[in-house]
JSON list of C-alpha atoms in Angstrom, two decimals:
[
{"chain": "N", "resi": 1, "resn": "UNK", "atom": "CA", "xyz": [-23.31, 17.79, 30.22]},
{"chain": "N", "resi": 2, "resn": "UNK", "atom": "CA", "xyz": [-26.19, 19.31, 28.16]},
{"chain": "N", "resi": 3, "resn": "UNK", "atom": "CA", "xyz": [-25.53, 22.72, 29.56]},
{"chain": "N", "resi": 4, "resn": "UNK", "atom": "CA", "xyz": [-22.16, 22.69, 28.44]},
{"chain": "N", "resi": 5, "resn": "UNK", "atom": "CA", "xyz": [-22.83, 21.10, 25.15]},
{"chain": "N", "resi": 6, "resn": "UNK", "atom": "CA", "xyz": [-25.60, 23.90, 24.68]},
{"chain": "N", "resi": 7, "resn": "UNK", "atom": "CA", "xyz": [-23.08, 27.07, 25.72]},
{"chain": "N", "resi": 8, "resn": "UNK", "atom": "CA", "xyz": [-20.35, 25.18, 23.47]},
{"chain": "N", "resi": 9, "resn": "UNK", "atom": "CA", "xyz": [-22.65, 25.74, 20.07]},
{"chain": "N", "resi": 10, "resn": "UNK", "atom": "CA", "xyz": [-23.40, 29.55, 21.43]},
{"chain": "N", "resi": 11, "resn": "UNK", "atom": "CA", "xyz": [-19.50, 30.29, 21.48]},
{"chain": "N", "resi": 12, "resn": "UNK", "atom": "CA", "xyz": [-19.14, 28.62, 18.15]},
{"chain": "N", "resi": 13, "resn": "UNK", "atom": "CA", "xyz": [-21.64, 29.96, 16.53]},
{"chain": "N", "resi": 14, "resn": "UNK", "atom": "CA", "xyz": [-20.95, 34.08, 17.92]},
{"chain": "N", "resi": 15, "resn": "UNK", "atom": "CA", "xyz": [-17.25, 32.98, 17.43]},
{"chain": "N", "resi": 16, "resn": "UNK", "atom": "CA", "xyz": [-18.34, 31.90, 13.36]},
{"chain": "N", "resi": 17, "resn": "UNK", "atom": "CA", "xyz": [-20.31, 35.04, 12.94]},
{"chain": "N", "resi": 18, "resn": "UNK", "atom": "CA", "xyz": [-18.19, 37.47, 13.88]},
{"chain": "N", "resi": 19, "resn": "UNK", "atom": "CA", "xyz": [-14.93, 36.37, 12.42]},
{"chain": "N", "resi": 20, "resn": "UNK", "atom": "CA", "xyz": [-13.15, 38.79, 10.07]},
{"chain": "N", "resi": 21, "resn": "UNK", "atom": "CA", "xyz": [-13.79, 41.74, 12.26]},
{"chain": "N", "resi": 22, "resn": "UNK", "atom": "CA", "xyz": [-11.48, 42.04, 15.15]},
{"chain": "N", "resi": 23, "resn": "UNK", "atom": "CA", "xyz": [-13.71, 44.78, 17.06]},
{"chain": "N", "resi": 24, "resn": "UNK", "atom": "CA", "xyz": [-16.82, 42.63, 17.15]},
{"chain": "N", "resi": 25, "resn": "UNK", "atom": "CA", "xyz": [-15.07, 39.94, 17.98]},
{"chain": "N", "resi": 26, "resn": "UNK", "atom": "CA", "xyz": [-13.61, 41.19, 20.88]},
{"chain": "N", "resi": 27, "resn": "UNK", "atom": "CA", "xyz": [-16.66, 42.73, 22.08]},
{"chain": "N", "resi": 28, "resn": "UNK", "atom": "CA", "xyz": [-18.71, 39.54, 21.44]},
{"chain": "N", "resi": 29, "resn": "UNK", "atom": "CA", "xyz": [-15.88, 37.75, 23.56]},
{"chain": "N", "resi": 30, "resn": "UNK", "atom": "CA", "xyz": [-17.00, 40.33, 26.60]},
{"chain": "N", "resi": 31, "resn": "UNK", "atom": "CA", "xyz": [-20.43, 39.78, 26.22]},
{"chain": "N", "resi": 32, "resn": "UNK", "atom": "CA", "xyz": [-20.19, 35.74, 26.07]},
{"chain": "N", "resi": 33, "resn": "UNK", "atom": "CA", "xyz": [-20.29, 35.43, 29.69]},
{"chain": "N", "resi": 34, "resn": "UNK", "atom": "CA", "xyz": [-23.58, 37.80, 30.35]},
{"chain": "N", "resi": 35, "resn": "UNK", "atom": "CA", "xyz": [-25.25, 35.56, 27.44]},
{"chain": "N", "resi": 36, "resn": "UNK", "atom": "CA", "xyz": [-24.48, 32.02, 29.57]},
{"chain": "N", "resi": 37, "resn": "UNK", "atom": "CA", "xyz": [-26.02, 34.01, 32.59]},
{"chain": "N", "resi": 38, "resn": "UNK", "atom": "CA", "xyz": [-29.03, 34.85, 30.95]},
{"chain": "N", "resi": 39, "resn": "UNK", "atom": "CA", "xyz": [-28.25, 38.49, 30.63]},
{"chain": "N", "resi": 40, "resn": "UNK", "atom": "CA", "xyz": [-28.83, 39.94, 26.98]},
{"chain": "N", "resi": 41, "resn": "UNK", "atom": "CA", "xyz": [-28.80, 43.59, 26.99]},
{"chain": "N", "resi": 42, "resn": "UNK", "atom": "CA", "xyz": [-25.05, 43.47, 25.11]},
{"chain": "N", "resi": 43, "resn": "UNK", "atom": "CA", "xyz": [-26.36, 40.86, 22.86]},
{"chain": "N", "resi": 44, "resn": "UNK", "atom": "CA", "xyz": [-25.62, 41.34, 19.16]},
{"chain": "N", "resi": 45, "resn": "UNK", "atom": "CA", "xyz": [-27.16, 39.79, 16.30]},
{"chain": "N", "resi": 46, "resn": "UNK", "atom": "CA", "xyz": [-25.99, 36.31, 16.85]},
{"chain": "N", "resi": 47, "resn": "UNK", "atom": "CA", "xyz": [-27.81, 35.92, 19.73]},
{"chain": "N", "resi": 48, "resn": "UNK", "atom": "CA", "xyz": [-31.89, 35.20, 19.26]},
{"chain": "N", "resi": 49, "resn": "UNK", "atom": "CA", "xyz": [-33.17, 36.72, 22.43]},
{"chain": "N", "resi": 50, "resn": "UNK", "atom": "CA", "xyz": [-30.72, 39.89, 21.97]},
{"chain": "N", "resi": 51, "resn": "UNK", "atom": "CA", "xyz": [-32.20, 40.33, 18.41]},
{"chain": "N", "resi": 52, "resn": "UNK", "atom": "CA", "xyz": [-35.88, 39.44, 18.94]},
{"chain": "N", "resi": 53, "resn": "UNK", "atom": "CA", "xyz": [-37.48, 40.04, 22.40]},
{"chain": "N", "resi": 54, "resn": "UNK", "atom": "CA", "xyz": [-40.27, 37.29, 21.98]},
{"chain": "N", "resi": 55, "resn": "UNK", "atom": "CA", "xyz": [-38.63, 34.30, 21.72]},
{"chain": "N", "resi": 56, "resn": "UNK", "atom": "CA", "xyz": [-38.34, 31.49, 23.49]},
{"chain": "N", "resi": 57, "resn": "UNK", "atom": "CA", "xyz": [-35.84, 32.19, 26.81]},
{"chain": "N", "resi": 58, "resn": "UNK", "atom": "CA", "xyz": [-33.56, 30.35, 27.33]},
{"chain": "N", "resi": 59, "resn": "UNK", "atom": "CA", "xyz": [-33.64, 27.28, 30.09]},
{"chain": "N", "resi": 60, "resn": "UNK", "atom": "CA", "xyz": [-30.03, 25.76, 30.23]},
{"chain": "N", "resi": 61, "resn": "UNK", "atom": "CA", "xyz": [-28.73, 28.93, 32.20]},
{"chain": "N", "resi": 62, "resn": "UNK", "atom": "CA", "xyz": [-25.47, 29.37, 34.84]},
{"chain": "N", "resi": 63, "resn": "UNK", "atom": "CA", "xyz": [-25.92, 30.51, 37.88]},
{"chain": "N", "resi": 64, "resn": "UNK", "atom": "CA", "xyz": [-23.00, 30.09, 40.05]},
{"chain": "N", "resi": 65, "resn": "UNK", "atom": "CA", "xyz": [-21.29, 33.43, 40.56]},
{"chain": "N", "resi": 66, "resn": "UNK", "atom": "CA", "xyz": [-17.93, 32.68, 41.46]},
{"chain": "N", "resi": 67, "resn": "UNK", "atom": "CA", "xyz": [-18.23, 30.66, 37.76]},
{"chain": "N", "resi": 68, "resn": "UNK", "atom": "CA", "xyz": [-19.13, 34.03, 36.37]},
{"chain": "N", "resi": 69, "resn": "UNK", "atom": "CA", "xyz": [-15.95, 35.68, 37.30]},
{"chain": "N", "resi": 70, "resn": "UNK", "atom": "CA", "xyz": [-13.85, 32.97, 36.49]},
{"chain": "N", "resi": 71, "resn": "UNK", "atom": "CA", "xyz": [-15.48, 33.23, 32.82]},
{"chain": "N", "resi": 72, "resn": "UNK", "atom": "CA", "xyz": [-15.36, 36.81, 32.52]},
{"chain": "N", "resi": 73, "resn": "UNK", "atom": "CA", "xyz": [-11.56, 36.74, 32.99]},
{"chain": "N", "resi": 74, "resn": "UNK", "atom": "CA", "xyz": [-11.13, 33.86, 30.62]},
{"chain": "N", "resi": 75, "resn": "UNK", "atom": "CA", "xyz": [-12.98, 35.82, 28.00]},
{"chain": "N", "resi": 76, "resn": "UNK", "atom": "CA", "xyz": [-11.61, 39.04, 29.16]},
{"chain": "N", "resi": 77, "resn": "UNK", "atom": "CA", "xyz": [-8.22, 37.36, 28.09]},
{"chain": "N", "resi": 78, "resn": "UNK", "atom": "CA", "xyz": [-9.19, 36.00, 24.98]},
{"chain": "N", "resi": 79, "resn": "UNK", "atom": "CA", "xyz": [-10.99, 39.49, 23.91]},
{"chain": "N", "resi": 80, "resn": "UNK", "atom": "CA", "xyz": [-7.60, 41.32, 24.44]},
{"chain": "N", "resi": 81, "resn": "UNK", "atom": "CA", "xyz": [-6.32, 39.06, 21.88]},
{"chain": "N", "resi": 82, "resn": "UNK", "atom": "CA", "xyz": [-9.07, 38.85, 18.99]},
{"chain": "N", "resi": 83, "resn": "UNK", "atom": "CA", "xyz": [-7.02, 39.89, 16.50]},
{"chain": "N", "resi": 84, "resn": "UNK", "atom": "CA", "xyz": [-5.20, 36.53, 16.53]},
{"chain": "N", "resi": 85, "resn": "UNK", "atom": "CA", "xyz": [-8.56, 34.78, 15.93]},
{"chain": "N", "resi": 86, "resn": "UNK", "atom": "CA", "xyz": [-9.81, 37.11, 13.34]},
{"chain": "N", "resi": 87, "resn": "UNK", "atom": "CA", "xyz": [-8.30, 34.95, 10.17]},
{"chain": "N", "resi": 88, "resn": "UNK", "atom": "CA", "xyz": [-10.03, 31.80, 10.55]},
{"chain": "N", "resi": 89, "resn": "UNK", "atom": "CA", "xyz": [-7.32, 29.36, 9.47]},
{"chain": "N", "resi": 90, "resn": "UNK", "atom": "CA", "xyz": [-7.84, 25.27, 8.89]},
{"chain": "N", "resi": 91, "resn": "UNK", "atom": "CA", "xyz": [-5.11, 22.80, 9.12]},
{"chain": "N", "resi": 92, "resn": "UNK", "atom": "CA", "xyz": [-7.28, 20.12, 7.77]},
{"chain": "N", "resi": 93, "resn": "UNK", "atom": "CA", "xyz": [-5.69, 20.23, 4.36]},
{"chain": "N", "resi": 94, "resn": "UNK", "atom": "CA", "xyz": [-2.23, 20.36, 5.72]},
{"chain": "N", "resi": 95, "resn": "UNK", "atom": "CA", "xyz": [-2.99, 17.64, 8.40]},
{"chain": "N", "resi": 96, "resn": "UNK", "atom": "CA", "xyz": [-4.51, 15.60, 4.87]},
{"chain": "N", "resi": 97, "resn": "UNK", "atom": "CA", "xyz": [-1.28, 15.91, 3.29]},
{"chain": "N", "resi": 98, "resn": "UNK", "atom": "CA", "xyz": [1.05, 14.88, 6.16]},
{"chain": "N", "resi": 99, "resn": "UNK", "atom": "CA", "xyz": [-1.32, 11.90, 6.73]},
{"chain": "N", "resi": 100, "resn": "UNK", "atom": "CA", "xyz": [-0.56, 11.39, 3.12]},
{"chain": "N", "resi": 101, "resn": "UNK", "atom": "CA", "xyz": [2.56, 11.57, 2.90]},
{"chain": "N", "resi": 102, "resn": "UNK", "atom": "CA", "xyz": [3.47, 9.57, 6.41]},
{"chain": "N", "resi": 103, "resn": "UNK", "atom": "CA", "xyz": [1.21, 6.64, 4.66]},
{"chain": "N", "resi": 104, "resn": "UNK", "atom": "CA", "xyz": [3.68, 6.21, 1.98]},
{"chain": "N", "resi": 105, "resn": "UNK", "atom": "CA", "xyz": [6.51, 6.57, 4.09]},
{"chain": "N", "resi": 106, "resn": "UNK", "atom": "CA", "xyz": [6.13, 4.76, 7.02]},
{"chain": "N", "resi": 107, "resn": "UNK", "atom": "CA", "xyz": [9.13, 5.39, 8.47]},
{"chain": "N", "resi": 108, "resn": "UNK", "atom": "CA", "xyz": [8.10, 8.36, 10.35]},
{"chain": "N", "resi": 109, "resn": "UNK", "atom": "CA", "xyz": [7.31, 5.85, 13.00]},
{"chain": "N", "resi": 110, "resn": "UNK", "atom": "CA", "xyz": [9.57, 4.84, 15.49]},
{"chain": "N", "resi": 111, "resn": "UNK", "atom": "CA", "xyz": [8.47, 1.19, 17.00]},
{"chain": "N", "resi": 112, "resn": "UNK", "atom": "CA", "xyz": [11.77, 1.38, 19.50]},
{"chain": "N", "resi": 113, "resn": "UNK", "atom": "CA", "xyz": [15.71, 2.18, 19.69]},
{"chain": "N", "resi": 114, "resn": "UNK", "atom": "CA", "xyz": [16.39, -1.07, 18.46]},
{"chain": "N", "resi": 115, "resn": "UNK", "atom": "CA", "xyz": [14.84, -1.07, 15.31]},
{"chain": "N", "resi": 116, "resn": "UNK", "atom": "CA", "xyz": [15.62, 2.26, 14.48]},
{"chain": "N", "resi": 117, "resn": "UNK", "atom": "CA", "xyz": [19.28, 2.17, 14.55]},
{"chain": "N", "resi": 118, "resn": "UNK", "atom": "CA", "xyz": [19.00, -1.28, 12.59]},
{"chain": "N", "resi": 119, "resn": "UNK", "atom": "CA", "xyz": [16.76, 0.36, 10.02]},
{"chain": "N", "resi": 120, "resn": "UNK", "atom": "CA", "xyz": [19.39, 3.00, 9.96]},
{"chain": "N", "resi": 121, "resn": "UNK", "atom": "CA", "xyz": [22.48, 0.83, 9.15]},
{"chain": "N", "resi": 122, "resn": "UNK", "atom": "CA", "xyz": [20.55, -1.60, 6.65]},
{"chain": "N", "resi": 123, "resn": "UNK", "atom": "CA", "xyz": [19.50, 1.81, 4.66]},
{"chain": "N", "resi": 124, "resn": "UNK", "atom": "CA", "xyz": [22.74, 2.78, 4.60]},
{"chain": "N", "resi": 125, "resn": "UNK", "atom": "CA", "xyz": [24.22, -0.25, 3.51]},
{"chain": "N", "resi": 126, "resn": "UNK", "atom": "CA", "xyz": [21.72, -0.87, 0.71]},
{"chain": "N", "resi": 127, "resn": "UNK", "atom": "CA", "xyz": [22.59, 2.88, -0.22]},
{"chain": "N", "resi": 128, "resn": "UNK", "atom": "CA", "xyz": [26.11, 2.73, -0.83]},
{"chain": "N", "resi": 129, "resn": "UNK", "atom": "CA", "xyz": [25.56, -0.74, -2.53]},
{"chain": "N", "resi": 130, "resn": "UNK", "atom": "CA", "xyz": [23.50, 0.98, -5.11]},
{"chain": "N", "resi": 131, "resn": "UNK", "atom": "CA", "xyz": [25.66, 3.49, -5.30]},
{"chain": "N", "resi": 132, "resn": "UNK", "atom": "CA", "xyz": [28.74, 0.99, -5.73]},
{"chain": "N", "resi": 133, "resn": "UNK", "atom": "CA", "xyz": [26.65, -1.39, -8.53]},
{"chain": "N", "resi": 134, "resn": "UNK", "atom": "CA", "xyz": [26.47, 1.56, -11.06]},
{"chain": "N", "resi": 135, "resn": "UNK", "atom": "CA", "xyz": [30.05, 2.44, -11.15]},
{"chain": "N", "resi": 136, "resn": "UNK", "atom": "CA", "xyz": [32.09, 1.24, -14.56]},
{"chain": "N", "resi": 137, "resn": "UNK", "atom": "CA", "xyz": [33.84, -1.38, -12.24]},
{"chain": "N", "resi": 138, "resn": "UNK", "atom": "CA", "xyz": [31.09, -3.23, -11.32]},
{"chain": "N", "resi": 139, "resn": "UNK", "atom": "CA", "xyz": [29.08, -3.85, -14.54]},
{"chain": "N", "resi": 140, "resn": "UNK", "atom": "CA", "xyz": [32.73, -4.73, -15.73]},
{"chain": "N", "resi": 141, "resn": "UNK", "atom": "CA", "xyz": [32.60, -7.66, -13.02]},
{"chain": "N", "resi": 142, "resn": "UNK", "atom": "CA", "xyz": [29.06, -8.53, -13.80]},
{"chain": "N", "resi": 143, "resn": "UNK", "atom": "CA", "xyz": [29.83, -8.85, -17.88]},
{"chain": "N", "resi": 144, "resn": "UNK", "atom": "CA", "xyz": [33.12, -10.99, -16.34]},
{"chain": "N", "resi": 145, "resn": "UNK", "atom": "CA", "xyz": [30.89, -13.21, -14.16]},
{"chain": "N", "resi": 146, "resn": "UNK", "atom": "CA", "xyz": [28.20, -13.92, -16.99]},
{"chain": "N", "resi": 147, "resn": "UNK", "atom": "CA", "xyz": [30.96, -14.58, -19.32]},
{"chain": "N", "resi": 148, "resn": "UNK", "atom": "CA", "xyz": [32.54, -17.25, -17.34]},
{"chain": "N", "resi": 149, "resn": "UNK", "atom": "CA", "xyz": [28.80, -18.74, -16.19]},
{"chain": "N", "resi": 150, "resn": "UNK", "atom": "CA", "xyz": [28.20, -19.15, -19.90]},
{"chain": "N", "resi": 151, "resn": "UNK", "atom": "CA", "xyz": [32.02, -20.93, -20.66]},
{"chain": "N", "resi": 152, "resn": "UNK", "atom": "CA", "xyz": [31.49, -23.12, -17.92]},
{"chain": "N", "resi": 153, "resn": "UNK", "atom": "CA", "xyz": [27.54, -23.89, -19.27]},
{"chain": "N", "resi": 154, "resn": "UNK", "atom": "CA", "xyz": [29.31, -24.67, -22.65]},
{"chain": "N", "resi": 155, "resn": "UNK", "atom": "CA", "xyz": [32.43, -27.21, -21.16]},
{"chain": "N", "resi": 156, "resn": "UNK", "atom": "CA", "xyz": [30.04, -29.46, -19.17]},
{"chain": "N", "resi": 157, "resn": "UNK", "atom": "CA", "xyz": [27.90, -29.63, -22.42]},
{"chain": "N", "resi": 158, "resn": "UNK", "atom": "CA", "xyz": [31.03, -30.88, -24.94]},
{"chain": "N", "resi": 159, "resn": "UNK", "atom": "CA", "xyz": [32.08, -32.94, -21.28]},
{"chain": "N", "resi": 160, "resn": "UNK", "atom": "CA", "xyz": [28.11, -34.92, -20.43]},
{"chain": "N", "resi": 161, "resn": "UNK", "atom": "CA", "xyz": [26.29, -33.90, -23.66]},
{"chain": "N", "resi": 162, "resn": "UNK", "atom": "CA", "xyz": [22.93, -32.21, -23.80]},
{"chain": "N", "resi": 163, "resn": "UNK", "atom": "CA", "xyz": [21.32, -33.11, -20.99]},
{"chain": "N", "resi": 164, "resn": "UNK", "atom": "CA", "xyz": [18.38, -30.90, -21.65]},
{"chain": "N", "resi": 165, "resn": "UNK", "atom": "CA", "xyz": [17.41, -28.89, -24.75]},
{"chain": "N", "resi": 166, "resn": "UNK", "atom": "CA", "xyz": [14.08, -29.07, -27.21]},
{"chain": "N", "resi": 167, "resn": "UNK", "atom": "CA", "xyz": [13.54, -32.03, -28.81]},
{"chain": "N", "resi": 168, "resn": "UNK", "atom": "CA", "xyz": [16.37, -33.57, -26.98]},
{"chain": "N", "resi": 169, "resn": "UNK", "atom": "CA", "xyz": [17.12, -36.80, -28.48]},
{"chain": "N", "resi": 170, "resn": "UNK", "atom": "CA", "xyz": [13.55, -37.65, -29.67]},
{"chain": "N", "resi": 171, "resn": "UNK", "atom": "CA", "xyz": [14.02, -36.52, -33.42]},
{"chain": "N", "resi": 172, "resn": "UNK", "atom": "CA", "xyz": [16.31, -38.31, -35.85]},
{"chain": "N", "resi": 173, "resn": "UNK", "atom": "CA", "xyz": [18.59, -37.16, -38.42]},
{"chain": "N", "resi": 174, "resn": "UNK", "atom": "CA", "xyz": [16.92, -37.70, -41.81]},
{"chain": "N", "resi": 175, "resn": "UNK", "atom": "CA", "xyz": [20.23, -36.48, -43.51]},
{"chain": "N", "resi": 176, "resn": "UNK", "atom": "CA", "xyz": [22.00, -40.19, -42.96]},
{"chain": "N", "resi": 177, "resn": "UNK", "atom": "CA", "xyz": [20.02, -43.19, -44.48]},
{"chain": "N", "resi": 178, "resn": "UNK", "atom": "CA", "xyz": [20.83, -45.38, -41.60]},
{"chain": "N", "resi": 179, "resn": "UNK", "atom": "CA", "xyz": [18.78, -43.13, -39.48]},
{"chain": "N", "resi": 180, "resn": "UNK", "atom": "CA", "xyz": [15.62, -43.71, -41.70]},
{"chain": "N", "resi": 181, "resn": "UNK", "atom": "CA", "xyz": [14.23, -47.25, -40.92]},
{"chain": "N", "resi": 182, "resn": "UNK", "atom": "CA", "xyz": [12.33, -48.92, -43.66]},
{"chain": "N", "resi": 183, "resn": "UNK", "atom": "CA", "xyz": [8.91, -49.85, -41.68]},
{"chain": "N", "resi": 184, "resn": "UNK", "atom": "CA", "xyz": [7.87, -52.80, -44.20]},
{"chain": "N", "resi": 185, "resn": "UNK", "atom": "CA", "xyz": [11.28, -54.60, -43.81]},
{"chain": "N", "resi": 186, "resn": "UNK", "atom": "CA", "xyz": [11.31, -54.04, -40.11]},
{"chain": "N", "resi": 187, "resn": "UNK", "atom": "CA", "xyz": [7.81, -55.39, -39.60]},
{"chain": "N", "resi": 188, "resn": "UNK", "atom": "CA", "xyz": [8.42, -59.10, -41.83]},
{"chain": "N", "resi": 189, "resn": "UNK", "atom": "CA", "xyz": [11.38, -59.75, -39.82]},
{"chain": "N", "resi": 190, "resn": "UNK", "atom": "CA", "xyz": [9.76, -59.59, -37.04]},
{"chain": "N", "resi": 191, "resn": "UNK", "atom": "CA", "xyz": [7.72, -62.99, -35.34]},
{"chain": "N", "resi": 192, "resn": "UNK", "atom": "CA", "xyz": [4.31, -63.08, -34.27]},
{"chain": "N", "resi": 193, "resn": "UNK", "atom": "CA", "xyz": [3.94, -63.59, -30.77]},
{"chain": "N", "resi": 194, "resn": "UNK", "atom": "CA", "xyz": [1.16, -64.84, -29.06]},
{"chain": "N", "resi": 195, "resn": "UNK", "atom": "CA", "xyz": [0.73, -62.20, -26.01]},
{"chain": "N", "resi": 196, "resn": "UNK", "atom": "CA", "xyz": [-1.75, -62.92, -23.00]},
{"chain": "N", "resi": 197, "resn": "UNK", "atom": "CA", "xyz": [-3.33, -59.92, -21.43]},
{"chain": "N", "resi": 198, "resn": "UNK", "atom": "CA", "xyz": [-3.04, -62.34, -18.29]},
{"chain": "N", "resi": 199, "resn": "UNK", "atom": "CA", "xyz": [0.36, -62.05, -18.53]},
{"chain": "N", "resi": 200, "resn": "UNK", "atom": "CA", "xyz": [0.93, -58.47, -19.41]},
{"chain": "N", "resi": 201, "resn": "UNK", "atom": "CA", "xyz": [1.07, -55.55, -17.41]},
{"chain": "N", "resi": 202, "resn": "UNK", "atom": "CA", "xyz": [0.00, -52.29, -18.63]},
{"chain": "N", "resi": 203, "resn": "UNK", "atom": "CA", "xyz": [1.64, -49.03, -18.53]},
{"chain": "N", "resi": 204, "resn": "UNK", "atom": "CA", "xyz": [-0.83, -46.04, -19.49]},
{"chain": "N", "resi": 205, "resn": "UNK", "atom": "CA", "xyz": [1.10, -42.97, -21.06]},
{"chain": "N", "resi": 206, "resn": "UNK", "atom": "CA", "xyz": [0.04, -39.76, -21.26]},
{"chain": "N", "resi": 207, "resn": "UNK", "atom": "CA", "xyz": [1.66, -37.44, -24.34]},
{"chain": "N", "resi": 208, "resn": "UNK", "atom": "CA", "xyz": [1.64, -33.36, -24.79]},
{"chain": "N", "resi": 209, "resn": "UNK", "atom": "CA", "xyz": [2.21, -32.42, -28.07]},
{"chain": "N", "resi": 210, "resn": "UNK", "atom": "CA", "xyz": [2.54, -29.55, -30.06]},
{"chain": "N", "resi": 211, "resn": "UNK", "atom": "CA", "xyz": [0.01, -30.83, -32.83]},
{"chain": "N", "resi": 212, "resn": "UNK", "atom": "CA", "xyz": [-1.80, -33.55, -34.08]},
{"chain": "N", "resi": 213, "resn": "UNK", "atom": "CA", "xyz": [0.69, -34.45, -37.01]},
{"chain": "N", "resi": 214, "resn": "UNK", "atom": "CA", "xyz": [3.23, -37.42, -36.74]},
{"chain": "N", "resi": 215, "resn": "UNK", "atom": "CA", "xyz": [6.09, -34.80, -36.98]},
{"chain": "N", "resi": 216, "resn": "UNK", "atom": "CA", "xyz": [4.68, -32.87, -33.58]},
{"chain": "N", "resi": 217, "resn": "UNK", "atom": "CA", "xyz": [7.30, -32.67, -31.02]},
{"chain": "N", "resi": 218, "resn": "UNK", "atom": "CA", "xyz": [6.47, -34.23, -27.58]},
{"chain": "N", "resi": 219, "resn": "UNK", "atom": "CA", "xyz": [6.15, -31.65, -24.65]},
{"chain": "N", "resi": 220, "resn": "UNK", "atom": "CA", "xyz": [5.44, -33.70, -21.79]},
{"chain": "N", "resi": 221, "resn": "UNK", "atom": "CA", "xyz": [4.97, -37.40, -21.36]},
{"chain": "N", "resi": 222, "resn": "UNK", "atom": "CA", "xyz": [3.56, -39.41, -17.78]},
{"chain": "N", "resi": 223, "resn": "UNK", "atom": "CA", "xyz": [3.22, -42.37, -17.37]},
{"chain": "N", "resi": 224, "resn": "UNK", "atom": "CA", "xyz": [1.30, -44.81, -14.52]},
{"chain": "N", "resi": 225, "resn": "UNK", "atom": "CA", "xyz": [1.81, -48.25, -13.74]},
{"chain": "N", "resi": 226, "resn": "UNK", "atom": "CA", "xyz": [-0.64, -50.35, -11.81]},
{"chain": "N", "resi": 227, "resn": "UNK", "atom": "CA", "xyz": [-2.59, -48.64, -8.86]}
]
């Protein structure tokens, strides 16, 4: 309500004021009550009508007295122990950093039973298997296990040939003369054939290279037929 928001800033603010001193604190705690009830004679500096007569009352007041006594114990009790409140500590940093540091390691959170004694036994297995790959024996096992990858690599190659490799097949050995074909005597042995685009059917290629030169290997090569 707007009386207890009102009386909520006045303890704040005489709290804020007199913190540091335990004896005006406690003796600001006593008075606290007589302030929401309108009565100022113990007023101290924090309060407006305790430190200047002529201004403005004020109109959110309690009245109740059974409310009174109840108060007056409350702050009775909290005045016996001002010294506790005279070092006005703030978590907020602290409660920063454990927000921080519960961000990047979620697993402060719980879901359920379940899934914490799963998470549990799959962190402990992927511990000791990290543990267990840097030991001597195991990157012994992993040298063994490449080697015989690459022996087997190398058998089915002498066994089916190259089955893929750069320029795989496309380029000729110019070290043998019977590799080089003589384009002159190739092209008068061959007959001229009258060819019919009605006939035909045409095949549309499409070459990657790496260059324009005639000694460019081919990269990739499509082709399309028809529709």
């Amino acid at each position: 309500t707007p009386i207890d928001v009102s009386h909520q800033k006045c303890f704040g603010y005489a709290f804020k004021t007199c913190s540091g001193d335990a004896t005006v604190l406690a003796n600001t705690l006593h008075n606290l009550p007589d302030h929401f009830f309108n009565r100022h004679e113990n007023c101290e500096d924090w309060c407006c009508i305790g430190a200047d007569n002529n201004s403005k009352p004020h109109t959110l007041n309690l009245q109740d007295n059974g409310l009174y006594v109840e108060l007056k114990k409350l702050f009775d009790k909290f005045a016996n122990n001002a010294p506790k409140f005279t070092v006005a500590a703030s978590s907020q940093a602290n409660e920063s950093s454990n927000n921080i540091v519960a961000y990047k390691a979620p697993k402060n959170h719980c879901y359920s039973k379940h899934t914490a004694s799963f998470m549990t036994k799959k962190d402990e297995i992927r511990k000791r298997r990290a543990e267990k790959a840097k030991l001597p024996v195991a990157k012994k096992r992993r040298n063994f296990l490449a080697k015989i990858k690459e022996v087997t690599r190398q058998n089915k190659e002498r066994q089916e040939g190259v089955q893929y490799e750069s320029n795989c097949g496309l380029l000729m050995n110019v070290n043998h003369n019977d590799a080089i074909i003589n384009l002159k005597t190739f092209c008068s042995s061959l007959h001229d054939i009258l060819i019919s685009s009605e006939n035909c059917r045409f095949v549309y290629f499409d070459i990657e290279t790496s260059g324009f030169s005639n000694s460019a290997d081919i990269l990739q090569i499509a082709a399309k037929f028809e529709d």
